[in-house]
PDB file of C-alpha atoms in Angstrom:
ATOM      1  CA  MET Y   1      -1.939 -14.743  11.983  1.00 37.00           C
ATOM      2  CA  ASP Y   2      -2.394 -11.271  10.580  1.00 37.00           C
ATOM      3  CA  THR Y   3       0.591 -10.463   8.353  1.00 37.00           C
ATOM      4  CA  LEU Y   4       2.228 -13.620   9.662  1.00 36.00           C
ATOM      5  CA  GLU Y   5       3.887 -11.932  12.603  1.00 39.00           C
ATOM      6  CA  MET Y   6       4.944 -13.699  15.762  1.00 41.00           C
ATOM      7  CA  ASN Y   7       3.338 -11.148  18.034  1.00 41.00           C
ATOM      8  CA  SER Y   8      -0.079 -12.491  17.031  1.00 41.00           C
ATOM      9  CA  LEU Y   9       0.540 -15.470  19.281  1.00 48.00           C
ATOM     10  CA  SER Y  10      -1.535 -15.376  22.426  1.00 59.00           C
ATOM     11  CA  SER Y  11       0.025 -13.510  25.324  1.00 69.00           C
ATOM     12  CA  GLU Y  12       0.224 -16.815  27.203  1.00 74.00           C
ATOM     13  CA  PHE Y  13       2.411 -18.429  24.559  1.00 77.00           C
ATOM     14  CA  SER Y  14       4.392 -15.237  24.143  1.00 79.00           C
ATOM     15  CA  SER Y  15       5.168 -15.456  27.841  1.00 82.00           C
ATOM     16  CA  LEU Y  16       6.165 -19.117  27.476  1.00 83.00           C
ATOM     17  CA  LEU Y  17       8.496 -18.266  24.634  1.00 83.00           C
ATOM     18  CA  SER Y  18       9.998 -15.409  26.624  1.00 83.00           C
ATOM     19  CA  ASN Y  19      10.751 -17.890  29.407  1.00 83.00           C
ATOM     20  CA  ALA Y  20      12.367 -20.233  26.875  1.00 85.00           C
ATOM     21  CA  LEU Y  21      14.609 -17.462  25.608  1.00 83.00           C
ATOM     22  CA  THR Y  22      15.993 -16.734  29.075  1.00 84.00           C
ATOM     23  CA  SER Y  23      17.907 -20.032  29.055  1.00 84.00           C
ATOM     24  CA  LEU Y  24      21.179 -20.511  27.198  1.00 85.00           C
ATOM     25  CA  GLY Y  25      22.781 -22.808  24.674  1.00 84.00           C
ATOM     26  CA  HIS Y  26      21.208 -26.165  23.930  1.00 89.00           C
ATOM     27  CA  GLU Y  27      18.746 -25.776  26.797  1.00 89.00           C
ATOM     28  CA  ARG Y  28      17.362 -22.646  25.157  1.00 88.00           C
ATOM     29  CA  LEU Y  29      16.900 -24.481  21.860  1.00 90.00           C
ATOM     30  CA  PHE Y  30      15.121 -27.386  23.524  1.00 92.00           C
ATOM     31  CA  ASN Y  31      12.854 -25.056  25.507  1.00 91.00           C
ATOM     32  CA  ILE Y  32      11.893 -23.263  22.276  1.00 91.00           C
ATOM     33  CA  ALA Y  33      11.051 -26.597  20.636  1.00 92.00           C
ATOM     34  CA  PHE Y  34       9.038 -27.596  23.697  1.00 92.00           C
ATOM     35  CA  VAL Y  35       6.993 -24.372  23.566  1.00 90.00           C
ATOM     36  CA  PHE Y  36       6.348 -24.800  19.836  1.00 91.00           C
ATOM     37  CA  THR Y  37       5.189 -28.378  20.467  1.00 91.00           C
ATOM     38  CA  VAL Y  38       2.812 -27.327  23.239  1.00 89.00           C
ATOM     39  CA  GLU Y  39       1.449 -24.530  21.050  1.00 85.00           C
ATOM     40  CA  THR Y  40       0.497 -27.193  18.484  1.00 85.00           C
ATOM     41  CA  GLY Y  41      -1.662 -28.859  21.132  1.00 84.00           C
ATOM     42  CA  PHE Y  42       0.612 -31.520  22.627  1.00 90.00           C
ATOM     43  CA  ILE Y  43       0.143 -31.873  26.394  1.00 89.00           C
ATOM     44  CA  PRO Y  44       3.012 -32.610  28.830  1.00 91.00           C
ATOM     45  CA  THR Y  45       2.322 -35.959  30.501  1.00 90.00           C
ATOM     46  CA  THR Y  46       2.634 -34.399  33.966  1.00 88.00           C
ATOM     47  CA  LEU Y  47      -0.365 -32.177  33.148  1.00 87.00           C
ATOM     48  CA  ALA Y  48      -2.448 -34.715  31.243  1.00 83.00           C
ATOM     49  CA  GLU Y  49      -4.499 -35.734  34.277  1.00 81.00           C
ATOM     50  CA  HIS Y  50      -5.282 -32.119  35.151  1.00 77.00           C
ATOM     51  CA  PHE Y  51      -5.958 -30.777  31.668  1.00 74.00           C
ATOM     52  CA  ASP Y  52      -9.317 -31.245  29.986  1.00 66.00           C
ATOM     53  CA  SER Y  53      -8.657 -31.796  26.277  1.00 60.00           C
ATOM     54  CA  THR Y  54     -11.764 -29.766  25.475  1.00 57.00           C
ATOM     55  CA  ASN Y  55     -10.034 -26.681  26.866  1.00 59.00           C
ATOM     56  CA  SER Y  56      -8.106 -24.398  24.555  1.00 66.00           C
ATOM     57  CA  ASN Y  57      -4.346 -24.633  24.291  1.00 70.00           C
ATOM     58  CA  ILE Y  58      -4.292 -21.143  25.803  1.00 72.00           C
ATOM     59  CA  GLU Y  59      -5.474 -22.731  29.044  1.00 76.00           C
ATOM     60  CA  LEU Y  60      -2.687 -25.273  28.637  1.00 80.00           C
ATOM     61  CA  ALA Y  61      -0.158 -22.466  28.236  1.00 81.00           C
ATOM     62  CA  LYS Y  62      -1.386 -20.902  31.470  1.00 82.00           C
ATOM     63  CA  MET Y  63      -0.788 -24.209  33.281  1.00 84.00           C
ATOM     64  CA  VAL Y  64       2.695 -24.590  31.798  1.00 86.00           C
ATOM     65  CA  ASN Y  65       3.532 -21.017  32.797  1.00 83.00           C
ATOM     66  CA  ASN Y  66       2.978 -21.855  36.463  1.00 84.00           C
ATOM     67  CA  VAL Y  67       6.163 -23.950  36.719  1.00 84.00           C
ATOM     68  CA  PRO Y  68       9.696 -23.715  35.254  1.00 87.00           C
ATOM     69  CA  LEU Y  69       9.973 -25.099  31.725  1.00 87.00           C
ATOM     70  CA  ASN Y  70      12.835 -27.417  32.661  1.00 87.00           C
ATOM     71  CA  SER Y  71      10.506 -29.259  35.046  1.00 88.00           C
ATOM     72  CA  PHE Y  72       8.790 -30.786  31.983  1.00 88.00           C
ATOM     73  CA  TRP Y  73      11.903 -32.480  30.608  1.00 92.00           C
ATOM     74  CA  HIS Y  74      14.985 -34.260  31.829  1.00 93.00           C
ATOM     75  CA  LYS Y  75      18.561 -34.400  30.598  1.00 91.00           C
ATOM     76  CA  ASN Y  76      20.577 -37.614  30.465  1.00 91.00           C
ATOM     77  CA  HIS Y  77      24.108 -37.704  28.999  1.00 89.00           C
ATOM     78  CA  ASN Y  78      23.496 -34.315  27.338  1.00 89.00           C
ATOM     79  CA  ILE Y  79      20.351 -35.644  25.611  1.00 94.00           C
ATOM     80  CA  PHE Y  80      17.113 -33.791  26.339  1.00 95.00           C
ATOM     81  CA  ASN Y  81      13.872 -35.741  26.648  1.00 95.00           C
ATOM     82  CA  ALA Y  82      10.251 -34.762  27.242  1.00 94.00           C
ATOM     83  CA  GLU Y  83       7.072 -36.833  27.176  1.00 94.00           C
ATOM     84  CA  LEU Y  84       3.836 -35.380  25.814  1.00 93.00           C
ATOM     85  CA  VAL Y  85       0.470 -36.745  24.772  1.00 89.00           C
ATOM     86  CA  MET Y  86      -1.781 -35.998  21.836  1.00 86.00           C
ATOM     87  CA  SER Y  87      -5.250 -37.553  21.741  1.00 82.00           C
ATOM     88  CA  ASN Y  88      -4.107 -39.840  24.601  1.00 83.00           C
ATOM     89  CA  GLN Y  89      -1.172 -41.074  22.504  1.00 87.00           C
ATOM     90  CA  LEU Y  90       2.304 -40.880  24.060  1.00 92.00           C
ATOM     91  CA  CYS Y  91       4.916 -38.856  22.156  1.00 94.00           C
ATOM     92  CA  HIS Y  92       8.587 -38.187  22.780  1.00 95.00           C
ATOM     93  CA  LEU Y  93      10.398 -34.901  22.186  1.00 96.00           C
ATOM     94  CA  THR Y  94      14.171 -35.445  22.028  1.00 95.00           C
ATOM     95  CA  GLY Y  95      17.061 -33.050  21.602  1.00 93.00           C
ATOM     96  CA  VAL Y  96      20.515 -34.342  20.672  1.00 93.00           C
ATOM     97  CA  PRO Y  97      23.415 -31.825  20.727  1.00 92.00           C
ATOM     98  CA  ASN Y  98      25.444 -31.499  17.533  1.00 87.00           C
ATOM     99  CA  ASP Y  99      28.175 -28.849  17.978  1.00 82.00           C
ATOM    100  CA  ASP Y 100      26.328 -25.499  17.954  1.00 82.00           C
ATOM    101  CA  SER Y 101      22.998 -27.017  17.017  1.00 87.00           C
ATOM    102  CA  LEU Y 102      20.403 -29.338  18.467  1.00 90.00           C
ATOM    103  CA  ILE Y 103      18.710 -32.110  16.511  1.00 93.00           C
ATOM    104  CA  ILE Y 104      15.083 -31.955  17.626  1.00 94.00           C
ATOM    105  CA  THR Y 105      12.956 -35.067  17.066  1.00 94.00           C
ATOM    106  CA  LEU Y 106       9.257 -35.509  17.793  1.00 95.00           C
ATOM    107  CA  SER Y 107       8.165 -39.115  17.560  1.00 93.00           C
ATOM    108  CA  HIS Y 108       5.115 -41.307  18.039  1.00 91.00           C
ATOM    109  CA  SER Y 109       5.088 -45.057  17.408  1.00 84.00           C
ATOM    110  CA  ASN Y 110       6.643 -45.489  13.936  1.00 80.00           C
ATOM    111  CA  ALA Y 111       6.263 -41.830  12.975  1.00 86.00           C
ATOM    112  CA  SER Y 112       9.004 -39.313  13.674  1.00 91.00           C
ATOM    113  CA  LYS Y 113      10.082 -35.936  12.349  1.00 92.00           C
ATOM    114  CA  CYS Y 114      13.264 -33.998  13.069  1.00 92.00           C
ATOM    115  CA  ILE Y 115      14.732 -30.551  12.522  1.00 91.00           C
ATOM    116  CA  TYR Y 116      18.015 -28.768  13.239  1.00 89.00           C
ATOM    117  CA  PHE Y 117      17.902 -25.852  15.674  1.00 87.00           C
ATOM    118  CA  GLU Y 118      21.023 -23.696  15.570  1.00 81.00           C
ATOM    119  CA  ILE Y 119      22.269 -21.517  18.402  1.00 69.00           C
ATOM    120  CA  ASP Y 120      21.753 -17.913  17.360  1.00 68.00           C
ATOM    121  CA  LYS Y 121      22.767 -15.204  19.805  1.00 57.00           C
ATOM    122  CA  SER Y 122      20.573 -12.736  17.930  1.00 52.00           C
ATOM    123  CA  ILE Y 123      17.461 -14.551  19.168  1.00 63.00           C
ATOM    124  CA  SER Y 124      16.637 -12.322  22.080  1.00 59.00           C
ATOM    125  CA  SER Y 125      12.912 -11.577  21.839  1.00 57.00           C
ATOM    126  CA  ILE Y 126       9.742 -13.121  20.494  1.00 56.00           C
ATOM    127  CA  ASN Y 127       9.405 -10.268  18.021  1.00 58.00           C
ATOM    128  CA  THR Y 128      12.421 -11.295  15.974  1.00 63.00           C
ATOM    129  CA  GLU Y 129      11.664 -12.447  12.452  1.00 67.00           C
ATOM    130  CA  HIS Y 130      14.113 -15.323  12.911  1.00 73.00           C
ATOM    131  CA  VAL Y 131      12.115 -16.819  15.777  1.00 75.00           C
ATOM    132  CA  PHE Y 132       8.853 -16.601  13.852  1.00 74.00           C
ATOM    133  CA  HIS Y 133      10.249 -18.366  10.789  1.00 78.00           C
ATOM    134  CA  LEU Y 134      11.712 -21.017  13.077  1.00 81.00           C
ATOM    135  CA  PHE Y 135       8.241 -21.426  14.609  1.00 82.00           C
ATOM    136  CA  LEU Y 136       6.599 -21.744  11.194  1.00 81.00           C
ATOM    137  CA  LYS Y 137       9.231 -24.174   9.910  1.00 85.00           C
ATOM    138  CA  TYR Y 138       8.913 -26.319  13.029  1.00 90.00           C
ATOM    139  CA  LYS Y 139       5.144 -26.619  12.679  1.00 86.00           C
ATOM    140  CA  ASN Y 140       5.395 -27.316   8.945  1.00 84.00           C
ATOM    141  CA  LEU Y 141       8.037 -30.009   9.239  1.00 88.00           C
ATOM    142  CA  VAL Y 142       7.633 -31.488  12.709  1.00 91.00           C
ATOM    143  CA  SER Y 143       4.710 -30.878  15.056  1.00 90.00           C
ATOM    144  CA  VAL Y 144       1.768 -30.716  12.625  1.00 86.00           C
ATOM    145  CA  PRO Y 145       2.811 -33.830  10.609  1.00 87.00           C
ATOM    146  CA  ILE Y 146       3.104 -35.840  13.836  1.00 89.00           C
ATOM    147  CA  LYS Y 147      -0.214 -34.422  15.046  1.00 87.00           C
ATOM    148  CA  CYS Y 148      -1.891 -35.491  11.804  1.00 83.00           C
ATOM    149  CA  ALA Y 149      -0.295 -38.946  11.995  1.00 83.00           C
ATOM    150  CA  ILE Y 150      -1.729 -39.413  15.482  1.00 84.00           C
ATOM    151  CA  LEU Y 151      -5.176 -38.155  14.593  1.00 79.00           C
ATOM    152  CA  GLU Y 152      -5.223 -40.346  11.501  1.00 76.00           C
ATOM    153  CA  ILE Y 153      -5.109 -43.467  13.665  1.00 76.00           C
ATOM    154  CA  THR Y 154      -7.739 -42.029  16.001  1.00 72.00           C
ATOM    155  CA  VAL Y 155     -10.960 -42.931  14.216  1.00 52.00           C
ATOM    156  CA  GLY Y 156     -12.842 -39.975  12.804  1.00 54.00           C
ATOM    157  CA  GLN Y 157     -10.330 -37.365  13.893  1.00 52.00           C
ATOM    158  CA  TYR Y 158      -8.009 -37.010  10.905  1.00 51.00           C
ATOM    159  CA  PRO Y 159      -8.005 -33.241  10.382  1.00 55.00           C
ATOM    160  CA  GLY Y 160      -7.034 -32.864   6.720  1.00 59.00           C
ATOM    161  CA  LEU Y 161      -6.369 -29.366   5.405  1.00 65.00           C
ATOM    162  CA  CYS Y 162      -8.826 -27.662   7.727  1.00 57.00           C
ATOM    163  CA  GLY Y 163      -7.150 -29.233  10.743  1.00 59.00           C
ATOM    164  CA  MET Y 164      -3.972 -27.309  10.000  1.00 66.00           C
ATOM    165  CA  PRO Y 165      -3.179 -24.264  12.137  1.00 67.00           C
ATOM    166  CA  GLU Y 166      -4.482 -21.065  10.584  1.00 68.00           C
ATOM    167  CA  GLU Y 167      -1.021 -19.523  10.299  1.00 70.00           C
ATOM    168  CA  LEU Y 168       0.058 -22.407   8.039  1.00 74.00           C
ATOM    169  CA  ILE Y 169      -2.973 -21.943   5.796  1.00 77.00           C
ATOM    170  CA  LEU Y 170      -2.221 -18.219   5.634  1.00 76.00           C
ATOM    171  CA  TYR Y 171       1.396 -19.044   4.787  1.00 78.00           C
ATOM    172  CA  ILE Y 172       0.197 -21.212   1.886  1.00 80.00           C
ATOM    173  CA  ILE Y 173      -2.000 -18.340   0.716  1.00 80.00           C
ATOM    174  CA  THR Y 174       0.976 -15.971   0.545  1.00 77.00           C
ATOM    175  CA  LYS Y 175       2.781 -18.427  -1.746  1.00 78.00           C
ATOM    176  CA  LEU Y 176       0.033 -18.478  -4.379  1.00 77.00           C
ATOM    177  CA  ASN Y 177       1.371 -16.595  -7.385  1.00 65.00           C
ATOM    178  CA  ASN Y 178      -1.825 -15.524  -9.115  1.00 71.00           C
ATOM    179  CA  THR Y 179      -5.449 -14.827  -8.341  1.00 74.00           C
ATOM    180  CA  SER Y 180      -6.720 -17.870 -10.247  1.00 78.00           C
ATOM    181  CA  ASP Y 181      -4.773 -20.098  -7.830  1.00 80.00           C
ATOM    182  CA  LEU Y 182      -6.110 -18.035  -4.937  1.00 80.00           C
ATOM    183  CA  TYR Y 183      -9.703 -18.408  -6.090  1.00 81.00           C
ATOM    184  CA  ALA Y 184      -9.232 -22.166  -6.548  1.00 82.00           C
ATOM    185  CA  PHE Y 185      -7.842 -22.437  -3.030  1.00 82.00           C
ATOM    186  CA  MET Y 186     -10.795 -20.453  -1.645  1.00 80.00           C
ATOM    187  CA  ARG Y 187     -13.117 -23.188  -2.909  1.00 79.00           C
ATOM    188  CA  CYS Y 188     -11.509 -25.855  -0.687  1.00 75.00           C
ATOM    189  CA  CYS Y 189     -13.833 -25.226   2.245  1.00 70.00           C
ATOM    190  CA  LYS Y 190     -15.617 -22.490   4.185  1.00 69.00           C
ATOM    191  CA  LYS Y 191     -12.732 -22.089   6.630  1.00 69.00           C
ATOM    192  CA  VAL Y 192     -10.235 -21.360   3.852  1.00 77.00           C
ATOM    193  CA  TYR Y 193     -12.750 -19.142   2.064  1.00 80.00           C
ATOM    194  CA  HIS Y 194     -13.254 -16.932   5.111  1.00 76.00           C
ATOM    195  CA  LEU Y 195      -9.517 -16.835   5.874  1.00 77.00           C
ATOM    196  CA  VAL Y 196      -8.919 -15.492   2.381  1.00 81.00           C
ATOM    197  CA  ILE Y 197     -11.717 -12.946   2.115  1.00 79.00           C
ATOM    198  CA  ASN Y 198     -11.024 -11.556   5.596  1.00 77.00           C
ATOM    199  CA  ASN Y 199      -7.261 -11.240   5.097  1.00 77.00           C
ATOM    200  CA  GLN Y 200      -6.973  -7.490   4.495  1.00 78.00           C
ATOM    201  CA  PHE Y 201      -3.165  -7.679   4.342  1.00 77.00           C
ATOM    202  CA  LEU Y 202      -3.396 -10.123   1.426  1.00 78.00           C
ATOM    203  CA  TRP Y 203      -5.846  -7.970  -0.552  1.00 80.00           C
ATOM    204  CA  LYS Y 204      -3.868  -4.804   0.171  1.00 79.00           C
ATOM    205  CA  THR Y 205      -0.742  -6.506  -1.188  1.00 77.00           C
ATOM    206  CA  LEU Y 206      -2.624  -7.422  -4.358  1.00 77.00           C
ATOM    207  CA  VAL Y 207      -3.903  -3.849  -4.666  1.00 75.00           C
ATOM    208  CA  ILE Y 208      -0.407  -2.372  -4.315  1.00 75.00           C
ATOM    209  CA  LYS Y 209       0.681  -4.427  -7.326  1.00 70.00           C
ATOM    210  CA  LYS Y 210      -2.094  -2.855  -9.389  1.00 63.00           C
ATOM    211  CA  TYR Y 211      -2.819   0.516  -7.758  1.00 60.00           C
ATOM    212  CA  LYS Y 212      -1.310   2.538 -10.590  1.00 56.00           C
ATOM    213  CA  ASN Y 213      -3.907   1.127 -12.956  1.00 49.00           C
ATOM    214  CA  ALA Y 214      -6.606   1.786 -10.363  1.00 51.00           C
ATOM    215  CA  ASN Y 215      -5.602   5.449  -9.970  1.00 55.00           C
ATOM    216  CA  LEU Y 216      -5.129   5.075  -6.225  1.00 57.00           C
ATOM    217  CA  SER Y 217      -3.033   7.706  -4.480  1.00 56.00           C
ATOM    218  CA  THR Y 218      -0.570   7.071  -1.660  1.00 55.00           C
ATOM    219  CA  ASP Y 219      -3.030   8.704   0.751  1.00 56.00           C
ATOM    220  CA  GLN Y 220      -5.722   6.263  -0.320  1.00 58.00           C
ATOM    221  CA  LEU Y 221      -3.393   3.321   0.218  1.00 57.00           C
ATOM    222  CA  GLN Y 222      -2.640   4.484   3.774  1.00 60.00           C
ATOM    223  CA  ARG Y 223      -6.242   5.256   4.679  1.00 62.00           C
ATOM    224  CA  PRO Y 224      -7.509   3.128   7.618  1.00 61.00           C
ATOM    225  CA  ASN Y 225     -10.685   0.997   7.613  1.00 67.00           C
ATOM    226  CA  ILE Y 226     -10.602   0.259   3.874  1.00 74.00           C
ATOM    227  CA  ASP Y 227     -12.111  -2.952   2.514  1.00 77.00           C
ATOM    228  CA  TRP Y 228      -9.103  -3.921   0.401  1.00 77.00           C
ATOM    229  CA  ARG Y 229     -10.900  -6.820  -1.238  1.00 79.00           C
ATOM    230  CA  THR Y 230     -13.443  -4.394  -2.720  1.00 81.00           C
ATOM    231  CA  VAL Y 231     -10.634  -2.049  -3.778  1.00 78.00           C
ATOM    232  CA  TYR Y 232      -8.858  -4.973  -5.440  1.00 77.00           C
ATOM    233  CA  TYR Y 233     -11.931  -5.939  -7.443  1.00 76.00           C
ATOM    234  CA  ARG Y 234     -12.303  -2.332  -8.575  1.00 76.00           C
ATOM    235  CA  ALA Y 235      -8.622  -2.178  -9.544  1.00 71.00           C
ATOM    236  CA  ASN Y 236      -8.984  -5.429 -11.449  1.00 69.00           C
ATOM    237  CA  ARG Y 237     -11.997  -4.109 -13.371  1.00 71.00           C
ATOM    238  CA  ILE Y 238     -10.118  -0.929 -14.310  1.00 66.00           C
ATOM    239  CA  LYS Y 239      -7.083  -2.905 -15.417  1.00 64.00           C
ATOM    240  CA  SER Y 240      -9.180  -5.157 -17.658  1.00 64.00           C
ATOM    241  CA  GLY Y 241     -11.109  -2.188 -19.081  1.00 62.00           C
ATOM    242  CA  ARG Y 242     -14.450  -3.383 -17.766  1.00 57.00           C
ATOM    243  CA  ARG Y 243     -17.028  -0.868 -16.596  1.00 55.00           C
ATOM    244  CA  THR Y 244     -19.612  -1.348 -13.890  1.00 51.00           C
ATOM    245  CA  ASN Y 245     -23.043  -0.037 -14.770  1.00 50.00           C
ATOM    246  CA  PRO Y 246     -25.023   1.445 -11.886  1.00 48.00           C
ATOM    247  CA  ILE Y 247     -28.255  -0.299 -10.912  1.00 44.00           C
ATOM    248  CA  ILE Y 248     -31.248   2.006 -11.332  1.00 45.00           C
ATOM    249  CA  ARG Y 249     -34.201   1.267  -9.106  1.00 45.00           C
ATOM    250  CA  GLU Y 250     -37.529   3.016  -9.499  1.00 43.00           C
TER     251      GLU Y 250
END
């Protein structure tokens, strides 16, 4: 996700989340959790026979959008329940009310993860920062760990680091405190390498920390279509006092 913003979600999932936000109270919280779970790649059991797992989860979102969200779960004694599958393994999404919050649990076999979702009247659109951080926290703590647990028992499909959603890898990148850590992380695999070198927001942030030493003006910082990775390397050379000699070809 560029700059880790929620609006980089596909329009299909943005529409799903908008539908979730139209409900109220605990139902709204459970619908949000359901959308986040589907976005991770879990398939509602009612769609499993009609959805080819080789299709993208965007196609899945289109199918889910065709019917009301509450048709995918049922409520019994104020407890919300939904059944989903991942790699043909049955999973249960459960929401248990707790005053103004909902305890969301995603479970498979002996593996389960839970999180507290609190009712927040300020959640009114998918562009709110609160919703995005809730989305990221949910995937970090709940849906991706269960996904990995399922794929680990499916021979040859354990995803490891590169099986993580790109937004989580980008989130990890933003938490690296120095360039030596960043360079070490880039060496993990080609996917991580390309995510780093193509992340212009990341390199621009690094440049802003050093632009005074690189003699960059405000106009230069706001100029479009700049390769910020190249600018960063130049700023780093200037800061360290190194000079680049031009190559002379005859």
